[in-house]
PDB file of C-alpha atoms in Angstrom:
ATOM      1  CA  MET A  18      16.358  -4.290  -1.071  1.00  0.00           C
ATOM      2  CA  LYS A  19      16.599  -1.334  -3.384  1.00  0.00           C
ATOM      3  CA  ILE A  20      14.558   0.079  -6.224  1.00  0.00           C
ATOM      4  CA  VAL A  21      15.831   1.780  -9.356  1.00  0.00           C
ATOM      5  CA  LEU A  22      13.486   4.142 -11.174  1.00  0.00           C
ATOM      6  CA  ASN A  23      13.460   4.819 -14.922  1.00  0.00           C
ATOM      7  CA  ASN A  24      15.597   7.961 -14.495  1.00  0.00           C
ATOM      8  CA  GLY A  25      18.307   6.104 -12.547  1.00  0.00           C
ATOM      9  CA  THR A  26      17.195   7.212  -9.078  1.00  0.00           C
ATOM     10  CA  GLU A  27      18.001   4.533  -6.491  1.00  0.00           C
ATOM     11  CA  LEU A  28      16.005   4.295  -3.266  1.00  0.00           C
ATOM     12  CA  THR A  29      16.048   1.858  -0.350  1.00  0.00           C
ATOM     13  CA  PRO A  30      12.552   1.117   0.953  1.00  0.00           C
ATOM     14  CA  ILE A  31      11.852  -1.018   4.005  1.00  0.00           C
ATOM     15  CA  MET A  32       9.532  -3.147   1.883  1.00  0.00           C
ATOM     16  CA  VAL A  33       7.453  -3.219  -1.289  1.00  0.00           C
ATOM     17  CA  ILE A  34       3.912  -4.588  -1.314  1.00  0.00           C
ATOM     18  CA  GLY A  35       1.941  -5.324  -4.461  1.00  0.00           C
ATOM     19  CA  GLY A  36      -1.683  -6.094  -5.110  1.00  0.00           C
ATOM     20  CA  PRO A  37      -4.907  -4.968  -6.765  1.00  0.00           C
ATOM     21  CA  ARG A  38      -6.521  -1.688  -5.750  1.00  0.00           C
ATOM     22  CA  HIS A  39      -9.377   0.431  -7.061  1.00  0.00           C
ATOM     23  CA  VAL A  40      -7.831   3.689  -8.357  1.00  0.00           C
ATOM     24  CA  GLN A  41      -9.410   6.295 -10.661  1.00  0.00           C
ATOM     25  CA  GLY A  42     -12.411   4.146 -11.485  1.00  0.00           C
ATOM     26  CA  ALA A  43     -10.505   0.964 -12.383  1.00  0.00           C
ATOM     27  CA  SER A  44      -9.061  -2.056 -10.637  1.00  0.00           C
ATOM     28  CA  ARG A  45      -5.306  -1.679 -11.046  1.00  0.00           C
ATOM     29  CA  ASP A  46      -2.222  -3.542  -9.962  1.00  0.00           C
ATOM     30  CA  THR A  47      -0.529  -1.302  -7.397  1.00  0.00           C
ATOM     31  CA  LEU A  48       2.942  -1.242  -5.859  1.00  0.00           C
ATOM     32  CA  SER A  49       3.319   0.361  -2.423  1.00  0.00           C
ATOM     33  CA  PHE A  50       6.810   1.421  -1.365  1.00  0.00           C
ATOM     34  CA  ILE A  51       7.284   1.819   2.395  1.00  0.00           C
ATOM     35  CA  PHE A  52      10.076   4.026   3.757  1.00  0.00           C
ATOM     36  CA  PRO A  53      11.265   4.946   7.287  1.00  0.00           C
ATOM     37  CA  GLU A  54       9.673   7.982   8.925  1.00  0.00           C
ATOM     38  CA  ASP A  55      12.831  10.097   8.510  1.00  0.00           C
ATOM     39  CA  THR A  56      12.390   9.968   4.726  1.00  0.00           C
ATOM     40  CA  ALA A  57      11.275  13.390   3.480  1.00  0.00           C
ATOM     41  CA  MET A  58       7.851  13.231   1.849  1.00  0.00           C
ATOM     42  CA  ALA A  59       8.883  16.014  -0.560  1.00  0.00           C
ATOM     43  CA  ASP A  60      11.792  13.859  -1.775  1.00  0.00           C
ATOM     44  CA  ILE A  61       9.492  10.861  -2.308  1.00  0.00           C
ATOM     45  CA  ASP A  62       6.937  13.082  -4.056  1.00  0.00           C
ATOM     46  CA  ALA A  63       9.600  14.361  -6.462  1.00  0.00           C
ATOM     47  CA  ALA A  64      11.196  10.936  -7.046  1.00  0.00           C
ATOM     48  CA  PHE A  65       7.974   9.099  -7.931  1.00  0.00           C
ATOM     49  CA  SER A  66       6.938  11.123 -10.985  1.00  0.00           C
ATOM     50  CA  ALA A  67       5.036   9.468 -13.832  1.00  0.00           C
ATOM     51  CA  ALA A  68       8.111   9.562 -16.098  1.00  0.00           C
ATOM     52  CA  ALA A  69      10.368   8.082 -13.412  1.00  0.00           C
ATOM     53  CA  CYS A  70       7.915   5.225 -12.836  1.00  0.00           C
ATOM     54  CA  GLU A  71       7.613   4.104 -16.463  1.00  0.00           C
ATOM     55  CA  SER A  72      10.029   1.386 -15.375  1.00  0.00           C
ATOM     56  CA  ILE A  73      10.751   0.350 -11.787  1.00  0.00           C
ATOM     57  CA  THR A  74      13.378  -2.284 -11.047  1.00  0.00           C
ATOM     58  CA  ILE A  75      13.179  -3.987  -7.670  1.00  0.00           C
ATOM     59  CA  VAL A  76      16.490  -5.531  -6.614  1.00  0.00           C
ATOM     60  CA  GLY A  77      16.211  -8.056  -3.776  1.00  0.00           C
ATOM     61  CA  ASP A  78      18.784  -8.576  -1.046  1.00  0.00           C
ATOM     62  CA  ASP A  79      19.763 -11.812  -2.826  1.00  0.00           C
ATOM     63  CA  GLY A  80      20.500  -9.926  -6.085  1.00  0.00           C
ATOM     64  CA  SER A  81      17.284 -10.979  -7.836  1.00  0.00           C
ATOM     65  CA  GLU A  82      15.695  -8.344 -10.069  1.00  0.00           C
ATOM     66  CA  ALA A  83      12.129  -7.723 -11.183  1.00  0.00           C
ATOM     67  CA  ILE A  84      11.165  -5.009 -13.667  1.00  0.00           C
ATOM     68  CA  HIS A  85       7.705  -3.441 -13.429  1.00  0.00           C
ATOM     69  CA  THR A  86       6.505  -1.093 -16.186  1.00  0.00           C
ATOM     70  CA  GLY A  87       3.670   1.400 -16.439  1.00  0.00           C
ATOM     71  CA  TYR A  88       3.187   2.177 -12.732  1.00  0.00           C
ATOM     72  CA  THR A  89       2.638   5.863 -13.484  1.00  0.00           C
ATOM     73  CA  ILE A  90      -0.537   6.736 -11.548  1.00  0.00           C
ATOM     74  CA  ARG A  91      -0.053   8.051  -8.019  1.00  0.00           C
ATOM     75  CA  ALA A  92      -2.587   6.326  -5.803  1.00  0.00           C
ATOM     76  CA  GLU A  93      -1.318   7.575  -2.446  1.00  0.00           C
ATOM     77  CA  LEU A  94       1.438   9.383  -0.587  1.00  0.00           C
ATOM     78  CA  LYS A  95       1.124   9.366   3.193  1.00  0.00           C
ATOM     79  CA  LYS A  96       2.924   9.293   6.516  1.00  0.00           C
ATOM     80  CA  ALA A  97       1.080   7.202   9.090  1.00  0.00           C
ATOM     81  CA  PRO A  98       1.751   4.985  12.101  1.00  0.00           C
ATOM     82  CA  VAL A  99       2.203   1.295  11.328  1.00  0.00           C
ATOM     83  CA  GLU A 100       2.211  -1.536  13.841  1.00  0.00           C
ATOM     84  CA  VAL A 101       5.723  -3.030  13.869  1.00  0.00           C
ATOM     85  CA  THR A 102       5.336  -5.279  16.925  1.00  0.00           C
ATOM     86  CA  GLU A 103       2.078  -6.911  17.902  1.00  0.00           C
ATOM     87  CA  ALA A 104       0.716  -6.616  21.423  1.00  0.00           C
ATOM     88  CA  THR A 105       1.202  -9.534  23.755  1.00  0.00           C
ATOM     89  CA  ALA A 106      -0.276 -10.334  27.146  1.00  0.00           C
ATOM     90  CA  ASP A 107       2.620  -8.447  28.765  1.00  0.00           C
ATOM     91  CA  THR A 108       3.366  -5.634  26.304  1.00  0.00           C
ATOM     92  CA  GLU A 109       1.497  -3.120  24.222  1.00  0.00           C
ATOM     93  CA  ALA A 110       1.791  -2.959  20.451  1.00  0.00           C
ATOM     94  CA  VAL A 111       4.656  -0.874  19.075  1.00  0.00           C
ATOM     95  CA  TYR A 112       3.912   1.627  16.303  1.00  0.00           C
ATOM     96  CA  GLU A 113       6.318   3.593  14.106  1.00  0.00           C
ATOM     97  CA  ASN A 114       5.566   6.216  11.479  1.00  0.00           C
ATOM     98  CA  ARG A 115       6.196   5.142   7.903  1.00  0.00           C
ATOM     99  CA  VAL A 116       6.111   7.019   4.601  1.00  0.00           C
ATOM    100  CA  THR A 117       4.204   5.120   1.944  1.00  0.00           C
ATOM    101  CA  VAL A 118       3.880   5.935  -1.740  1.00  0.00           C
ATOM    102  CA  SER A 119       1.589   3.778  -3.878  1.00  0.00           C
ATOM    103  CA  MET A 120       1.864   3.729  -7.659  1.00  0.00           C
ATOM    104  CA  ALA A 121      -0.857   2.124  -9.775  1.00  0.00           C
ATOM    105  CA  ARG A 122      -0.364   0.589 -13.204  1.00  0.00           C
ATOM    106  CA  ARG A 123      -1.988   1.990 -16.321  1.00  0.00           C
ATOM    107  CA  THR A 124      -4.665  -0.144 -17.935  1.00  0.00           C
ATOM    108  CA  TYR A 125      -4.043  -1.702 -21.343  1.00  0.00           C
ATOM    109  CA  VAL A 126      -6.179   0.964 -23.051  1.00  0.00           C
ATOM    110  CA  GLU A 127      -4.327   3.766 -21.235  1.00  0.00           C
ATOM    111  CA  SER A 128      -0.991   2.267 -22.342  1.00  0.00           C
ATOM    112  CA  GLN A 129      -2.136   2.103 -25.957  1.00  0.00           C
ATOM    113  CA  LEU A 130      -3.357   5.711 -25.807  1.00  0.00           C
ATOM    114  CA  ALA A 131      -0.004   6.853 -24.344  1.00  0.00           C
ATOM    115  CA  ALA A 132       1.866   5.035 -27.155  1.00  0.00           C
ATOM    116  CA  MET A 133      -0.310   6.690 -29.800  1.00  0.00           C
ATOM    117  CA  GLN A 134       0.181  10.105 -28.202  1.00  0.00           C
ATOM    118  CA  ALA A 135       3.966   9.606 -28.194  1.00  0.00           C
ATOM    119  CA  ALA A 136       3.868   8.593 -31.885  1.00  0.00           C
ATOM    120  CA  VAL A 137       1.842  11.692 -32.815  1.00  0.00           C
ATOM    121  CA  GLU A 138       4.282  13.923 -30.910  1.00  0.00           C
ATOM    122  CA  MET A 139       7.216  12.345 -32.785  1.00  0.00           C
ATOM    123  CA  LEU A 140       5.469  12.911 -36.130  1.00  0.00           C
ATOM    124  CA  CYS A 141       4.783  16.542 -35.253  1.00  0.00           C
ATOM    125  CA  MET A 142       8.426  17.061 -34.263  1.00  0.00           C
ATOM    126  CA  ALA A 143       9.634  15.447 -37.489  1.00  0.00           C
ATOM    127  CA  ASP A 144       7.259  17.659 -39.506  1.00  0.00           C
ATOM    128  CA  VAL A 145       8.558  20.828 -37.786  1.00  0.00           C
ATOM    129  CA  GLU A 146      12.195  19.808 -38.360  1.00  0.00           C
ATOM    130  CA  SER A 147      11.617  19.170 -42.087  1.00  0.00           C
ATOM    131  CA  GLU A 148      10.294  22.712 -42.675  1.00  0.00           C
TER     132      GLU A 148
END
């Protein structure tokens, strides 16, 4: 599996998990991207900017593609141990550190506001150029 961000950055997470989550006072659809522990958190922090996450393409191992738009709100960036093998009667559970970044989707109202703001900025730029 790989993901391609809006700016062309390609990353290879271990997995992607989606689902609802309460972020910034609203229930939002959220995508969590899980990377191996040797992934630098600073690199993930820089890669998952709001602009880069306007469009996220998830490419499956079978070549299938899914495009997700508007996941511009950082909900979480963490490195924490995750259980990778459950405990049995004979063995203890196995844990490995994972880097997780979670990006939440803008609400409909937030998307409309962002579109209006972009239109106003374009009008202001056009007005400055015509002078």
